[in-house]
């Protein structure tokens, strides 16, 4: 595995790479704002057009705000939502903290994603440049911000905040700084159950690098938030697996054989209506996920194989495919690979951008209309 030792990277190159990432991130955010304002006006013809901030309070973004405002019992004025424990407390806690300064809950969520996303993109660029070759970093960021489901890096969802912890954790692990890796991974575990897969992947990476014994205790730190959250929900509900049962109660996500899951999704994808297109994207996301897992297996990138493979497996063993394209935002090995490939074969990155870019705009329009976009 080719890497660039940190000491060989000049400060000038680091500053230039950071500037490129800043331009890509802020430029792409401005593009989404443009889509969410001009595009929304065109679609609705300015009839009953919600305010800009209200356009982002859909689906998980609204549920996360409800947890931040009222706790896991939800809005007392609404019907109880048994699915709320599926959301880990990291994002609701961040919302409460930012809300102290920013009164509008929707704006607080957007600001969290903006700042957290910048941290994540900077770390992704440094990780890709660390893996090499030079120039892979900004290309990896470009690939990610053009992802068809990249709207969820803008909205008040958990993806940006999770990546702001997880990618720096992985970068520190690649540099054998296990204390920093463990602490940052613990932050990721506060945000999503995906932190469990990250924690397991860090153990595999530690073994692959033949890490020193003194680094072992730090590998257990990412599991602490998972245990504490289970304890909290047990004290609240008497259920150690409240997160999993909330998935079943809120979205009907039970474990089934993968062929059953595929068949159920296929039937919904071959129907009519907006949801049919959403499930077609789910199937495409599943195909892409399997391809990434196979590539990591063939390349013998064992730790990344564990991280992505467990996610793909969990999603494909569910009752039906749900949010697989959105989960792809968290598969940084994919974005690093696209960045590295783009250095050697620019046509690959260009072709990807021509396909993914319009889909990203379409999904952004879909989300702000309140329809399901992943």
Coordinates of C-alpha atoms in Angstrom, one line a residue:
X1 CA 0.0 0.0 0.0
X2 CA 1.7 3.2 -1.2
X3 CA 1.8 6.0 1.4
X4 CA 3.5 9.4 1.6
X5 CA 5.2 9.9 5.0
X6 CA 4.0 13.0 6.7
X7 CA 7.5 14.5 7.0
X8 CA 7.8 14.6 3.1
X9 CA 4.8 16.8 2.7
X10 CA 5.8 20.4 2.5
X11 CA 3.8 23.2 4.3
X12 CA 3.2 24.9 0.9
X13 CA 1.6 21.7 -0.5
X14 CA -0.5 21.3 2.7
X15 CA -1.8 24.9 2.5
X16 CA -2.6 24.6 -1.2
X17 CA -4.4 21.3 -0.6
X18 CA -6.4 22.9 2.2
X19 CA -7.3 25.8 0.0
X20 CA -8.5 23.5 -2.7
X21 CA -10.7 21.6 -0.2
X22 CA -12.1 24.8 1.2
X23 CA -13.0 26.1 -2.3
X24 CA -14.6 22.8 -3.3
X25 CA -16.6 22.5 0.0
X26 CA -17.9 26.1 0.1
X27 CA -18.5 26.2 -3.7
X28 CA -20.5 23.0 -3.5
X29 CA -22.5 24.4 -0.6
X30 CA -23.2 27.5 -2.6
X31 CA -24.4 25.4 -5.4
X32 CA -26.9 23.5 -3.2
X33 CA -28.2 26.8 -1.8
X34 CA -28.8 27.9 -5.4
X35 CA -30.6 24.7 -6.2
X36 CA -32.7 25.0 -3.0
X37 CA -33.8 28.6 -3.8
X38 CA -34.0 29.0 -7.6
X39 CA -35.0 25.4 -8.2
X40 CA -37.6 25.4 -5.5
X41 CA -39.1 28.5 -6.9
X42 CA -39.3 27.0 -10.4
X43 CA -40.9 23.8 -9.2
X44 CA -43.6 25.5 -7.1
X45 CA -43.9 28.6 -9.2
X46 CA -43.6 30.6 -5.9
X47 CA -47.0 29.2 -4.7
X48 CA -47.0 28.3 -1.0
X49 CA -43.2 28.2 -1.0
X50 CA -41.8 27.3 2.5
X51 CA -39.0 29.4 3.9
X52 CA -35.4 28.4 3.0
X53 CA -34.8 26.9 6.5
X54 CA -38.2 25.1 6.5
X55 CA -37.2 23.3 3.3
X56 CA -34.6 21.4 5.3
X57 CA -36.8 20.1 8.1
X58 CA -37.7 16.8 6.6
X59 CA -37.4 13.2 7.6
X60 CA -34.4 12.5 9.9
X61 CA -33.5 16.2 10.2
X62 CA -36.9 16.8 11.9
X63 CA -36.6 13.7 14.1
X64 CA -33.2 14.7 15.3
X65 CA -34.5 18.2 16.2
X66 CA -37.4 16.6 18.1
X67 CA -35.0 14.5 20.2
X68 CA -32.9 17.6 20.8
X69 CA -36.0 19.6 22.0
X70 CA -38.0 17.0 23.8
X71 CA -35.8 14.0 24.4
X72 CA -36.4 10.4 23.2
X73 CA -40.1 10.5 24.2
X74 CA -40.6 13.0 21.4
X75 CA -42.9 15.9 21.0
X76 CA -45.6 15.6 23.7
X77 CA -48.2 17.2 21.4
X78 CA -47.7 14.5 18.8
X79 CA -48.2 10.8 18.7
X80 CA -45.4 8.8 20.3
X81 CA -42.6 7.8 17.8
X82 CA -41.2 4.4 18.7
X83 CA -38.4 4.9 16.2
X84 CA -36.6 7.7 17.9
X85 CA -34.1 5.5 19.9
X86 CA -32.7 4.5 16.6
X87 CA -30.9 7.8 16.5
X88 CA -27.7 8.0 18.7
X89 CA -27.4 11.1 20.9
X90 CA -24.4 12.8 19.3
X91 CA -26.3 14.9 16.8
X92 CA -29.1 15.9 19.2
X93 CA -26.6 16.9 21.8
X94 CA -24.7 19.0 19.2
X95 CA -28.0 20.6 18.2
X96 CA -28.7 21.6 21.8
X97 CA -25.3 23.1 22.2
X98 CA -25.5 25.2 19.0
X99 CA -29.1 26.1 19.8
X100 CA -27.8 28.1 22.8
X101 CA -26.3 30.5 20.2
X102 CA -28.5 29.9 17.2
X103 CA -32.2 30.0 18.1
X104 CA -33.5 28.4 14.9
X105 CA -33.2 24.6 15.1
X106 CA -33.0 24.1 11.3
X107 CA -30.2 26.7 10.9
X108 CA -28.4 25.0 13.8
X109 CA -28.5 21.7 12.0
X110 CA -27.2 23.3 8.8
X111 CA -24.3 25.0 10.5
X112 CA -23.3 21.8 12.2
X113 CA -23.2 20.0 8.9
X114 CA -21.3 22.9 7.3
X115 CA -18.5 23.0 9.9
X116 CA -18.3 19.3 10.4
X117 CA -18.3 18.7 6.7
X118 CA -15.4 21.0 6.2
X119 CA -13.4 19.1 8.9
X120 CA -14.3 15.8 7.2
X121 CA -13.4 17.0 3.7
X122 CA -10.0 18.3 4.9
X123 CA -9.3 15.0 6.6
X124 CA -10.4 13.0 3.5
X125 CA -8.1 15.0 1.3
X126 CA -5.2 14.4 3.7
X127 CA -6.0 10.7 3.9
X128 CA -6.1 10.4 0.1
X129 CA -2.8 12.4 -0.3
X130 CA -1.3 10.2 2.4
X131 CA -2.2 7.1 0.4
X132 CA -0.9 8.8 -2.7
X133 CA -0.3 9.8 -5.4
X134 CA -0.2 13.6 -5.1
X135 CA -3.4 15.3 -6.1
X136 CA -5.6 12.4 -5.0
X137 CA -6.9 14.5 -2.1
X138 CA -8.9 17.2 -3.8
X139 CA -10.2 14.7 -6.3
X140 CA -11.5 12.5 -3.6
X141 CA -13.4 15.5 -2.1
X142 CA -14.8 16.3 -5.5
X143 CA -16.1 12.8 -5.9
X144 CA -17.8 12.9 -2.5
X145 CA -19.5 16.3 -2.9
X146 CA -20.8 15.1 -6.3
X147 CA -22.2 11.9 -4.8
X148 CA -25.9 11.6 -5.8
X149 CA -26.9 11.6 -2.1
X150 CA -24.5 14.5 -1.1
X151 CA -27.6 16.6 -0.1
X152 CA -27.4 14.8 3.2
X153 CA -24.0 16.4 3.9
X154 CA -25.7 19.8 3.7
X155 CA -28.9 19.0 5.6
X156 CA -29.0 18.6 9.4
X157 CA -28.3 14.9 9.2
X158 CA -25.7 12.8 11.0
X159 CA -23.4 12.1 8.0
X160 CA -21.2 15.2 8.2
X161 CA -20.8 15.0 11.9
X162 CA -20.0 11.3 11.8
X163 CA -17.4 11.8 9.1
X164 CA -15.8 14.7 11.0
X165 CA -14.9 12.2 13.7
X166 CA -14.4 9.0 11.7
X167 CA -12.1 10.1 8.8
X168 CA -9.6 11.9 11.1
X169 CA -9.7 8.8 13.4
X170 CA -8.8 6.7 10.4
X171 CA -6.0 9.1 9.3
X172 CA -4.5 8.9 12.8
X173 CA -4.7 5.2 12.7
X174 CA -2.8 5.0 9.4
X175 CA -0.2 7.2 11.1
X176 CA -0.2 4.8 14.1
X177 CA -1.4 7.4 16.6
X178 CA -3.8 5.0 18.4
X179 CA -4.7 7.4 21.2
X180 CA -6.0 10.0 18.8
X181 CA -7.7 7.4 16.6
X182 CA -9.5 5.8 19.6
X183 CA -10.7 9.1 21.0
X184 CA -12.0 10.4 17.7
X185 CA -13.6 7.0 16.9
X186 CA -15.4 7.3 20.2
X187 CA -16.9 10.6 19.0
X188 CA -18.1 8.8 15.9
X189 CA -19.7 6.2 18.0
X190 CA -21.7 8.9 19.7
X191 CA -23.3 9.8 16.4
X192 CA -24.1 6.6 14.6
X193 CA -24.1 2.8 15.1
X194 CA -21.6 2.9 12.2
X195 CA -19.1 3.7 15.0
X196 CA -19.2 0.0 15.9
X197 CA -18.0 -1.0 12.5
X198 CA -15.3 1.7 12.7
X199 CA -14.2 0.4 16.1
X200 CA -13.9 -3.2 14.7
X201 CA -12.0 -1.9 11.6
X202 CA -9.5 -0.1 13.9
X203 CA -8.7 -3.4 15.7
X204 CA -8.0 -5.1 12.3
X205 CA -5.8 -2.1 11.2
X206 CA -3.9 -2.3 14.5
X207 CA -3.2 -6.0 14.0
X208 CA -2.2 -5.4 10.3
X209 CA 0.3 -2.7 11.4
X210 CA 1.5 -4.9 14.3
X211 CA 0.9 -2.1 16.7
X212 CA 2.6 -1.9 20.0
X213 CA 0.9 -3.2 23.1
X214 CA 0.6 0.2 24.7
X215 CA -1.9 1.1 21.9
X216 CA -4.3 -1.7 22.8
X217 CA -6.3 0.1 25.5
X218 CA -7.2 2.9 23.1
X219 CA -8.9 0.4 20.8
X220 CA -11.6 -0.2 23.4
X221 CA -12.5 3.5 23.8
X222 CA -14.8 3.6 20.8
X223 CA -17.0 0.9 22.4
X224 CA -17.6 3.0 25.5
X225 CA -20.3 5.3 24.0
X226 CA -22.1 2.3 22.5
X227 CA -22.3 0.7 26.0
X228 CA -23.3 3.9 27.7
X229 CA -26.1 4.5 25.2
X230 CA -27.4 1.0 25.7
X231 CA -27.3 1.5 29.4
X232 CA -29.2 4.8 29.1
X233 CA -31.9 3.2 26.9
X234 CA -32.1 0.2 29.3
X235 CA -32.7 2.6 32.2
X236 CA -35.3 4.4 30.2
X237 CA -37.1 1.5 28.5
X238 CA -35.8 -1.7 30.1
X239 CA -34.5 -2.8 26.7
X240 CA -30.8 -3.4 26.1
X241 CA -31.4 -3.4 22.3
X242 CA -33.6 -0.4 22.1
X243 CA -31.7 0.9 19.1
X244 CA -32.3 -2.2 17.0
X245 CA -36.0 -2.6 18.1
X246 CA -36.6 1.1 17.3
X247 CA -35.4 0.3 13.7
X248 CA -38.0 -2.5 13.6
X249 CA -40.8 -0.4 15.1
X250 CA -40.1 2.7 13.0
X251 CA -39.1 1.3 9.6
X252 CA -39.8 -2.4 9.7
X253 CA -36.2 -3.2 9.4
X254 CA -35.8 -6.8 10.4
X255 CA -33.1 -9.3 9.5
X256 CA -33.9 -11.5 6.6
X257 CA -32.0 -13.5 4.0
X258 CA -30.4 -11.3 1.4
X259 CA -32.4 -12.8 -1.5
X260 CA -35.6 -12.0 0.4
X261 CA -34.4 -8.5 0.9
X262 CA -33.5 -8.1 -2.8
X263 CA -36.8 -9.6 -4.0
X264 CA -38.8 -7.2 -1.8
X265 CA -36.8 -4.2 -3.0
X266 CA -37.1 -5.4 -6.6
X267 CA -40.9 -5.5 -6.4
X268 CA -41.0 -2.0 -5.1
X269 CA -38.5 -0.8 -7.6
X270 CA -40.6 -2.1 -10.6
X271 CA -43.7 -0.4 -9.4
X272 CA -44.9 3.2 -10.2
X273 CA -44.4 6.5 -8.5
X274 CA -41.6 8.4 -6.9
X275 CA -40.7 5.7 -4.4
X276 CA -40.1 3.3 -7.3
X277 CA -37.2 5.5 -8.5
X278 CA -35.9 5.7 -4.9
X279 CA -35.8 1.9 -4.7
X280 CA -34.1 1.7 -8.1
X281 CA -31.4 3.9 -6.6
X282 CA -31.3 1.5 -3.6
X283 CA -30.5 -1.4 -5.9
X284 CA -27.9 0.6 -7.7
X285 CA -26.4 1.5 -4.3
X286 CA -26.3 -2.1 -3.3
X287 CA -24.5 -3.1 -6.5
X288 CA -22.0 -0.4 -5.9
X289 CA -21.5 -1.5 -2.3
X290 CA -20.9 -5.1 -3.3
X291 CA -18.4 -3.9 -5.9
X292 CA -16.5 -1.8 -3.3
X293 CA -16.4 -4.8 -0.9
X294 CA -15.1 -7.1 -3.6
X295 CA -12.4 -4.6 -4.6
X296 CA -11.3 -4.2 -1.0
X297 CA -11.2 -8.0 -0.6
X298 CA -9.1 -8.5 -3.8
X299 CA -6.8 -5.6 -2.8
X300 CA -6.4 -7.2 0.7
X301 CA -7.3 -4.0 2.4
X302 CA -8.6 -6.0 5.3
X303 CA -9.5 -3.2 7.8
X304 CA -11.4 -1.2 5.2
X305 CA -13.0 -4.4 4.0
X306 CA -14.3 -4.9 7.6
X307 CA -15.6 -1.3 7.8
X308 CA -17.4 -1.2 4.5
X309 CA -18.3 -4.9 4.4
X310 CA -20.2 -4.9 7.7
X311 CA -22.2 -1.9 6.6
X312 CA -23.1 -3.4 3.3
X313 CA -24.0 -6.7 4.9
X314 CA -26.2 -5.1 7.5
X315 CA -28.0 -3.1 4.9
X316 CA -28.5 -6.0 2.5
X317 CA -29.7 -8.4 5.2
X318 CA -32.5 -5.9 6.2
X319 CA -36.1 -6.5 5.3
X320 CA -35.6 -4.3 2.2
X321 CA -33.0 -1.9 1.0
X322 CA -33.2 1.4 2.7
X323 CA -30.7 4.3 2.6
X324 CA -27.9 2.3 1.0
X325 CA -26.9 5.2 -1.4
X326 CA -26.9 7.6 1.6
X327 CA -24.7 5.1 3.5
X328 CA -22.2 5.3 0.7
X329 CA -21.3 8.8 1.9
X330 CA -19.6 7.1 4.8
X331 CA -17.4 4.7 2.7
X332 CA -14.3 6.8 2.5
X333 CA -12.2 4.0 0.9
X334 CA -14.5 4.5 -2.2
X335 CA -13.8 8.2 -2.3
X336 CA -10.1 7.7 -1.8
X337 CA -10.1 5.1 -4.6
X338 CA -11.9 7.5 -7.0
X339 CA -9.4 10.3 -6.0
X340 CA -6.4 8.1 -6.7
X341 CA -7.9 6.8 -10.0
X342 CA -8.7 10.4 -11.1
X343 CA -5.0 11.3 -10.9
X344 CA -4.0 8.5 -13.3
X345 CA -7.1 8.5 -15.5
X346 CA -8.9 11.8 -15.6
X347 CA -11.6 10.4 -17.9
X348 CA -12.9 8.2 -15.1
X349 CA -13.4 11.1 -12.8
X350 CA -15.0 13.1 -15.6
X351 CA -17.4 10.4 -16.5
X352 CA -18.3 9.9 -12.8
X353 CA -19.0 13.7 -12.5
X354 CA -21.2 13.8 -15.6
X355 CA -23.4 11.0 -14.2
X356 CA -23.3 11.8 -10.5
X357 CA -23.6 15.6 -10.7
X358 CA -27.1 15.7 -12.3
X359 CA -28.3 13.0 -10.0
X360 CA -27.1 15.0 -7.0
X361 CA -29.0 18.0 -8.2
X362 CA -32.1 15.9 -8.7
X363 CA -31.9 14.4 -5.2
X364 CA -31.5 17.8 -3.7
X365 CA -34.6 19.0 -5.4
X366 CA -36.4 15.9 -4.3
X367 CA -35.4 16.4 -0.6
X368 CA -36.4 20.1 -0.4
X369 CA -39.8 19.1 -1.8
X370 CA -40.2 16.8 1.2
X371 CA -40.1 13.6 -0.9
X372 CA -37.9 10.6 -0.1
X373 CA -34.4 11.1 -1.4
X374 CA -32.5 8.3 0.5

